[in-house]
Coordinates of N, CA, C and O in Angstrom, one line a residue:
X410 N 0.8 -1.2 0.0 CA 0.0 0.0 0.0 C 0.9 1.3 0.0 O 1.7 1.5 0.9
X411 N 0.7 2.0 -0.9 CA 1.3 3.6 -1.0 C 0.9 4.5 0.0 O -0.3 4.7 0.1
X412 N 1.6 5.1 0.8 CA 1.6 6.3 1.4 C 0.8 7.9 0.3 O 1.3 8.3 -0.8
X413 N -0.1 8.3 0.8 CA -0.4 9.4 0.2 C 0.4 10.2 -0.6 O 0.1 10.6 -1.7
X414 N 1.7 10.5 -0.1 CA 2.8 11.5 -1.0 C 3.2 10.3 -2.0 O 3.3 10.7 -3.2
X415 N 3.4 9.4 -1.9 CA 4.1 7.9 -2.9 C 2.7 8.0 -4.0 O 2.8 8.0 -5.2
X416 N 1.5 8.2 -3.4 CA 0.3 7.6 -4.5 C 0.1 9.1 -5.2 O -0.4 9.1 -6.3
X417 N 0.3 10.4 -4.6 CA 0.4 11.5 -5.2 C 1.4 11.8 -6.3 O 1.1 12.3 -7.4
X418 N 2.9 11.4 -6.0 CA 3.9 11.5 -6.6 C 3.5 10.8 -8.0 O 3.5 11.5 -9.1
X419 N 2.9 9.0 -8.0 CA 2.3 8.6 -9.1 C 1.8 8.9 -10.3 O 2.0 8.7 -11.5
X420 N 0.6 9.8 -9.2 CA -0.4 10.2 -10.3 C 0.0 11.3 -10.8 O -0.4 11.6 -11.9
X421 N 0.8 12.2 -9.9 CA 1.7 13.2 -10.8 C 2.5 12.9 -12.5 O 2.6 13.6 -13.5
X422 N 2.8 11.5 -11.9 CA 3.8 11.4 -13.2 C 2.7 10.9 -14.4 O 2.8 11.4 -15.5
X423 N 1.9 10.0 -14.0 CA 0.9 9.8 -14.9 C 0.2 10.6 -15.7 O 0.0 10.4 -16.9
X424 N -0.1 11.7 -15.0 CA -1.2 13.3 -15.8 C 0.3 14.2 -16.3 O 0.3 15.2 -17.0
X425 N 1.1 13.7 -15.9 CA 2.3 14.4 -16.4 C 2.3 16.1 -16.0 O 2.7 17.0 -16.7
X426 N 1.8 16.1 -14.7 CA 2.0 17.2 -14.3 C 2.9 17.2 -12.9 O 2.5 17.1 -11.8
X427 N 4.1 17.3 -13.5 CA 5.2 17.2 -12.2 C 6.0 18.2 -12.6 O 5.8 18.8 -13.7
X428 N 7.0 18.5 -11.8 CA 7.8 19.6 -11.3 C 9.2 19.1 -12.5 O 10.4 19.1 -12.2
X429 N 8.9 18.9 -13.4 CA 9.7 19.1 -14.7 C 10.0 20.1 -15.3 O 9.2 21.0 -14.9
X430 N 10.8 20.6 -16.2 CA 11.1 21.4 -16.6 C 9.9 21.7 -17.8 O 9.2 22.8 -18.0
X431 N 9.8 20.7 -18.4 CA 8.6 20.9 -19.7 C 7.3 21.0 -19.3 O 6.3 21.4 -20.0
X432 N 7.2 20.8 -18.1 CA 5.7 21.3 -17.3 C 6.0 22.6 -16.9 O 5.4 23.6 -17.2
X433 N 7.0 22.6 -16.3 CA 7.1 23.9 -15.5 C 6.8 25.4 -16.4 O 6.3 26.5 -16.2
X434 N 7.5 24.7 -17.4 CA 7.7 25.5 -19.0 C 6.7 26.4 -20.0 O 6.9 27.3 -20.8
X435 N 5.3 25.3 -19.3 CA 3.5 25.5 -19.9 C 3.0 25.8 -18.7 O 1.8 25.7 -18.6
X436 N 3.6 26.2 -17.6 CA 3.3 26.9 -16.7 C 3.5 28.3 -16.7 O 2.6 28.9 -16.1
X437 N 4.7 29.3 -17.3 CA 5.6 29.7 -17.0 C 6.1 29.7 -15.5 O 6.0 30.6 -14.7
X438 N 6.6 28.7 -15.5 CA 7.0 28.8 -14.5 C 9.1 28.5 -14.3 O 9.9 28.7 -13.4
X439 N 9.1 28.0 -15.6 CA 11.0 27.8 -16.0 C 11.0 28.7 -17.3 O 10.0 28.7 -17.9
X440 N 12.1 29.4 -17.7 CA 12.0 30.0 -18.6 C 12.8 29.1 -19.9 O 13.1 29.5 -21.1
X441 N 13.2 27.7 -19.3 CA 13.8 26.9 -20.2 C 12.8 25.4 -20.2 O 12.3 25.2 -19.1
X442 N 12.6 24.2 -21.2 CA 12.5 23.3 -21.6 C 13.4 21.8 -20.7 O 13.1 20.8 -19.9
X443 N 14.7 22.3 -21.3 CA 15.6 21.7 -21.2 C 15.8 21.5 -19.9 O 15.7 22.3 -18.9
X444 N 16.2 19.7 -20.0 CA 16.6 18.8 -18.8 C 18.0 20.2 -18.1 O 18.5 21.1 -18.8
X445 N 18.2 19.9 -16.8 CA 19.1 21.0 -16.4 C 20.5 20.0 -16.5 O 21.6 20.7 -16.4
X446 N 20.6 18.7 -16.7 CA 21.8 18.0 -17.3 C 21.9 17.8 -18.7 O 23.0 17.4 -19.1
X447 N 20.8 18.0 -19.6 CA 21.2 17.6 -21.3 C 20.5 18.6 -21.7 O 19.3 18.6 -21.7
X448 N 21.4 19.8 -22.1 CA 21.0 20.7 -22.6 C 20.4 20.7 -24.2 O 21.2 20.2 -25.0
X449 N 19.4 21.2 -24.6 CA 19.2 21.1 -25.9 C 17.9 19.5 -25.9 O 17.3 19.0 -26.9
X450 N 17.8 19.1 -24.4 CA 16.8 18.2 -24.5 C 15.5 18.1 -23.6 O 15.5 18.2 -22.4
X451 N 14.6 18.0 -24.3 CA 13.3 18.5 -23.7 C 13.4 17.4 -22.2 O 13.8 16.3 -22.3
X452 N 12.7 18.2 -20.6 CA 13.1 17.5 -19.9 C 11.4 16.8 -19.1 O 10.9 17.2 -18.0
X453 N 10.9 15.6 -20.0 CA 9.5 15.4 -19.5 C 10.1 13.9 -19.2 O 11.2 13.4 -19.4
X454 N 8.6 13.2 -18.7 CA 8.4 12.4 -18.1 C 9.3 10.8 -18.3 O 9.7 10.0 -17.6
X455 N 9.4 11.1 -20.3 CA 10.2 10.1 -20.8 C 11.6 10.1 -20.2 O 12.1 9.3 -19.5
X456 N 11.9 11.3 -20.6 CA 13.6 11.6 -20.3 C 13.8 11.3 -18.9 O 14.6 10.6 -18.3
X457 N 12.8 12.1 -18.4 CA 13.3 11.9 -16.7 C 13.4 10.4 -16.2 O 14.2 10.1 -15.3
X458 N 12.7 9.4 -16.9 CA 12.7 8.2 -16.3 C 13.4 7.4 -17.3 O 14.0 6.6 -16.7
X459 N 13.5 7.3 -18.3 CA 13.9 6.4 -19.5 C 15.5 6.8 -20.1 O 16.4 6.1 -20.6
X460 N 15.6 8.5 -19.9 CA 16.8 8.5 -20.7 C 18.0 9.1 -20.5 O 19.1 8.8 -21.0
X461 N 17.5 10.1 -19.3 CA 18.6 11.5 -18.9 C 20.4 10.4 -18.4 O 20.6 9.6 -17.5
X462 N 21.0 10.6 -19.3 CA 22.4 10.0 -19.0 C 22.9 10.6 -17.6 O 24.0 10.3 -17.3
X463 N 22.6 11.0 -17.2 CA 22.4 11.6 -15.2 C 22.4 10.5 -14.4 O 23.3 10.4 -13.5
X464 N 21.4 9.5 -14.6 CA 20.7 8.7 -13.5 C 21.3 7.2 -14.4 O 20.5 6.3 -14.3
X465 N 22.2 7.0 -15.0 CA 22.1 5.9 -15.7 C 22.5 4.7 -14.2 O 22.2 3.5 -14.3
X466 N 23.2 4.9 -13.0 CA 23.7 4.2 -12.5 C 21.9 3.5 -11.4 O 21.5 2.4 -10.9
X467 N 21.3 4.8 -11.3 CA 19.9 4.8 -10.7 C 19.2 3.7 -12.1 O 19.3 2.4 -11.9
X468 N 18.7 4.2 -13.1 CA 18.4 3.8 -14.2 C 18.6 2.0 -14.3 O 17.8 1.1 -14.6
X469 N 20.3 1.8 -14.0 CA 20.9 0.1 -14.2 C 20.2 -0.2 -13.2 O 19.5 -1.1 -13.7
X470 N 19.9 0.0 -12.0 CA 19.3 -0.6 -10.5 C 18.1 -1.3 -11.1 O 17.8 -2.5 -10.8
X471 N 17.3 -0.5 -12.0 CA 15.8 -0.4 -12.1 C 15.6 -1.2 -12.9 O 14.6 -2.0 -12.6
X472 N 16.3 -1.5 -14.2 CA 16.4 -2.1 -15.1 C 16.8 -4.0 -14.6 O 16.2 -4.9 -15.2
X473 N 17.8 -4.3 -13.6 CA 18.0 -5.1 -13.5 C 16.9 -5.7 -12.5 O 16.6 -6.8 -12.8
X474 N 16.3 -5.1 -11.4 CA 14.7 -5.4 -11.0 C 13.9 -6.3 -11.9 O 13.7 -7.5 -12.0
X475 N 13.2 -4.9 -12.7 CA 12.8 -5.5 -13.6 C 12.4 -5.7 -15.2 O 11.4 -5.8 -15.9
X476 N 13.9 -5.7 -15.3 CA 14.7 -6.1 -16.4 C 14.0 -5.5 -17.9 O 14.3 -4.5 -18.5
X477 N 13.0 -6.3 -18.3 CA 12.6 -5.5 -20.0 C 11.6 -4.9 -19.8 O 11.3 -4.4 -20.8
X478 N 10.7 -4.7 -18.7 CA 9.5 -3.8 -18.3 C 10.3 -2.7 -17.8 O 9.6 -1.7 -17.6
X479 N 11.4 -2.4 -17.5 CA 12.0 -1.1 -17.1 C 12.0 -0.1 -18.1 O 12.2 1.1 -17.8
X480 N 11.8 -0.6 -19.5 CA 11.6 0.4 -20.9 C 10.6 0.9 -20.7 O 10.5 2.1 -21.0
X481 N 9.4 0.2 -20.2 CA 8.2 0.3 -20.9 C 7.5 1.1 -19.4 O 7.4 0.7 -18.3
X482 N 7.0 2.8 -20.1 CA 6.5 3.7 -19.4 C 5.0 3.7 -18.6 O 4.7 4.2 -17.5
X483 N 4.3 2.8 -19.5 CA 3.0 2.8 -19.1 C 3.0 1.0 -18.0 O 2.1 0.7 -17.2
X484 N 4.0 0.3 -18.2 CA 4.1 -0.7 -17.1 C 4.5 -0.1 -15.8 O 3.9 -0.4 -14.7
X485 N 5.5 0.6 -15.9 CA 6.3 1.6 -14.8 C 5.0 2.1 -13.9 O 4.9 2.0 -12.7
X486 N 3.8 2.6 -14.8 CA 3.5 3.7 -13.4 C 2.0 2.7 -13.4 O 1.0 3.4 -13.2
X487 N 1.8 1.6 -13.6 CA 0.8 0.8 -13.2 C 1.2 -0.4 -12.6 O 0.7 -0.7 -11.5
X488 N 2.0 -0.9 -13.1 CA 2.3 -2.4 -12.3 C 2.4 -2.3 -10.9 O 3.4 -1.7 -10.6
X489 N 1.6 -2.7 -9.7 CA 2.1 -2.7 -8.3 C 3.4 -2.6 -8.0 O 3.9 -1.6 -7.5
X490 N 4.3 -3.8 -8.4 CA 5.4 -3.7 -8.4 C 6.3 -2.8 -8.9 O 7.1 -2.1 -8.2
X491 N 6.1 -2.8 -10.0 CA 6.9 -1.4 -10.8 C 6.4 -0.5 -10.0 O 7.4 -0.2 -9.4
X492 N 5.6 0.1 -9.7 CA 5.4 1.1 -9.2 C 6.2 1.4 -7.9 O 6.7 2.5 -7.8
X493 N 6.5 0.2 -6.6 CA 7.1 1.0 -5.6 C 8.6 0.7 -6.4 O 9.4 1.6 -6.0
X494 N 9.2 -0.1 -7.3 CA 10.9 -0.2 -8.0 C 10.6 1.2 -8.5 O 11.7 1.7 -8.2
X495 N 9.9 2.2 -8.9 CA 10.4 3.7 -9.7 C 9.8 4.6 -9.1 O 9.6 5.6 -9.7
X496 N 9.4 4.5 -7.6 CA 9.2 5.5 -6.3 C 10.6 5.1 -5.7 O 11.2 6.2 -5.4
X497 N 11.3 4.2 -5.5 CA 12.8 3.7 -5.4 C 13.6 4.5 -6.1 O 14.4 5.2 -5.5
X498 N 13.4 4.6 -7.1 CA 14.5 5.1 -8.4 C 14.2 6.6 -8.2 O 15.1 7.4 -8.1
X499 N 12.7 6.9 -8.3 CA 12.5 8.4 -7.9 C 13.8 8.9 -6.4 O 14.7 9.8 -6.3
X500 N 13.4 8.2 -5.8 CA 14.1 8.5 -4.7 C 15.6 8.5 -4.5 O 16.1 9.5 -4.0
X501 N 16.1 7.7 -4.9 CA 17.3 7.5 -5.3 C 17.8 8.7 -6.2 O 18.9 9.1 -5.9
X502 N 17.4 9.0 -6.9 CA 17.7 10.2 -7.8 C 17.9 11.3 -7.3 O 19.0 11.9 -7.4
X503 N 16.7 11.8 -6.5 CA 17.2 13.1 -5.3 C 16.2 13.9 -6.6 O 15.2 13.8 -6.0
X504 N 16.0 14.4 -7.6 CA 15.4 15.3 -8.5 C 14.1 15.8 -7.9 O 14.0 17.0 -7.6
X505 N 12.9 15.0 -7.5 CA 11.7 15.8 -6.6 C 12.1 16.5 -5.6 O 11.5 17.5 -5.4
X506 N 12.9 16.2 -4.9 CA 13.3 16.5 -3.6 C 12.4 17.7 -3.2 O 11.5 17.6 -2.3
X507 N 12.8 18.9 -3.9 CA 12.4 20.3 -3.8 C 11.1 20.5 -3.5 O 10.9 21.4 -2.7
X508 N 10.0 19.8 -4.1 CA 8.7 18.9 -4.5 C 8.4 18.5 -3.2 O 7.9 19.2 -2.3
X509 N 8.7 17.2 -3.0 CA 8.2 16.3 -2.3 C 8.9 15.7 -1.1 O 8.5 14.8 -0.5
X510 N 10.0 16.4 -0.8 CA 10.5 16.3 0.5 C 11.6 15.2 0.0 O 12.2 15.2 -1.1
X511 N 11.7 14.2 1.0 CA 12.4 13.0 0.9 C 11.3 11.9 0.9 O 10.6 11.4 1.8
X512 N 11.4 11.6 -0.8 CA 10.1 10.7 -1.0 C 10.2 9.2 -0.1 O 11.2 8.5 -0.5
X513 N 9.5 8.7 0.9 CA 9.5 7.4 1.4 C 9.7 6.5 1.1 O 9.0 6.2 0.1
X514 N 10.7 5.2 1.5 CA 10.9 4.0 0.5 C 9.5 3.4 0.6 O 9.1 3.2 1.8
X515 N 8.6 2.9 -0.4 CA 7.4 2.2 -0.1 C 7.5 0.9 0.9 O 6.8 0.6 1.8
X516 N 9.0 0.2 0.3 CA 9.1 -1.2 1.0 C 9.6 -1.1 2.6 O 9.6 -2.1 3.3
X517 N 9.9 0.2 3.2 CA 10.1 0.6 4.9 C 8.7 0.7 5.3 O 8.6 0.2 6.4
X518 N 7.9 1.0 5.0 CA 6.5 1.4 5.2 C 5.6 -0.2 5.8 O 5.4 -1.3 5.2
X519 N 5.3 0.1 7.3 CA 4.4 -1.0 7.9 C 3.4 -1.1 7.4 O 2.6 -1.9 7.7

């Protein structure tokens, strides 16, 4: 079971309304696009989780979990499982932080 900020954080990424730069952007709320590590690349939900060469060592963790559903975006933010392995990887990354405090490991949670 997800903790309210973990099931919030989710459905954030789902409506794709998170504290991204390409959101932030259709907000004005960033006056740039771009990932703040790959410049020249748009920084949304794909990149953040699938590509930014930033997180690749976060990224390997995720991937070896679970392995060929770690590509795949729409398994990520539905599978139970997947879902607390990339609240993990969220966390591990440090990037919400600003957002969401210090997001909770799902699997510490009684």
């Amino acid at each position: 079971m997800l903790t309210h900020r973990n099931a919030s954080l989710v459905l954030w990424l789902r409506m794709k309304h998170i504290t991204l730069n390409a959101h932030r952007h259709r907000m004005t709320r960033s006056i740039t696009l771009d990932c703040p590590h790959c410049p020249g690349t748009k920084e949304d939900i794909v990149h953040f989780i699938l590509a930014c060469p930033q997180y690749v060592r976060e990224c390997h963790i995720l991937r070896r979990k679970l392995r060929r559903q770690a590509l795949n975006l729409p398994y990520l933010l539905s599978n139970s499982k997947a879902v607390t392995s990339l609240i993990d990887y969220i966390h591990s990354m440090g990037r919400l932080k600003a957002t969401f405090g210090e997001v909770p490991n799902p699997n510490l949670i009684p």
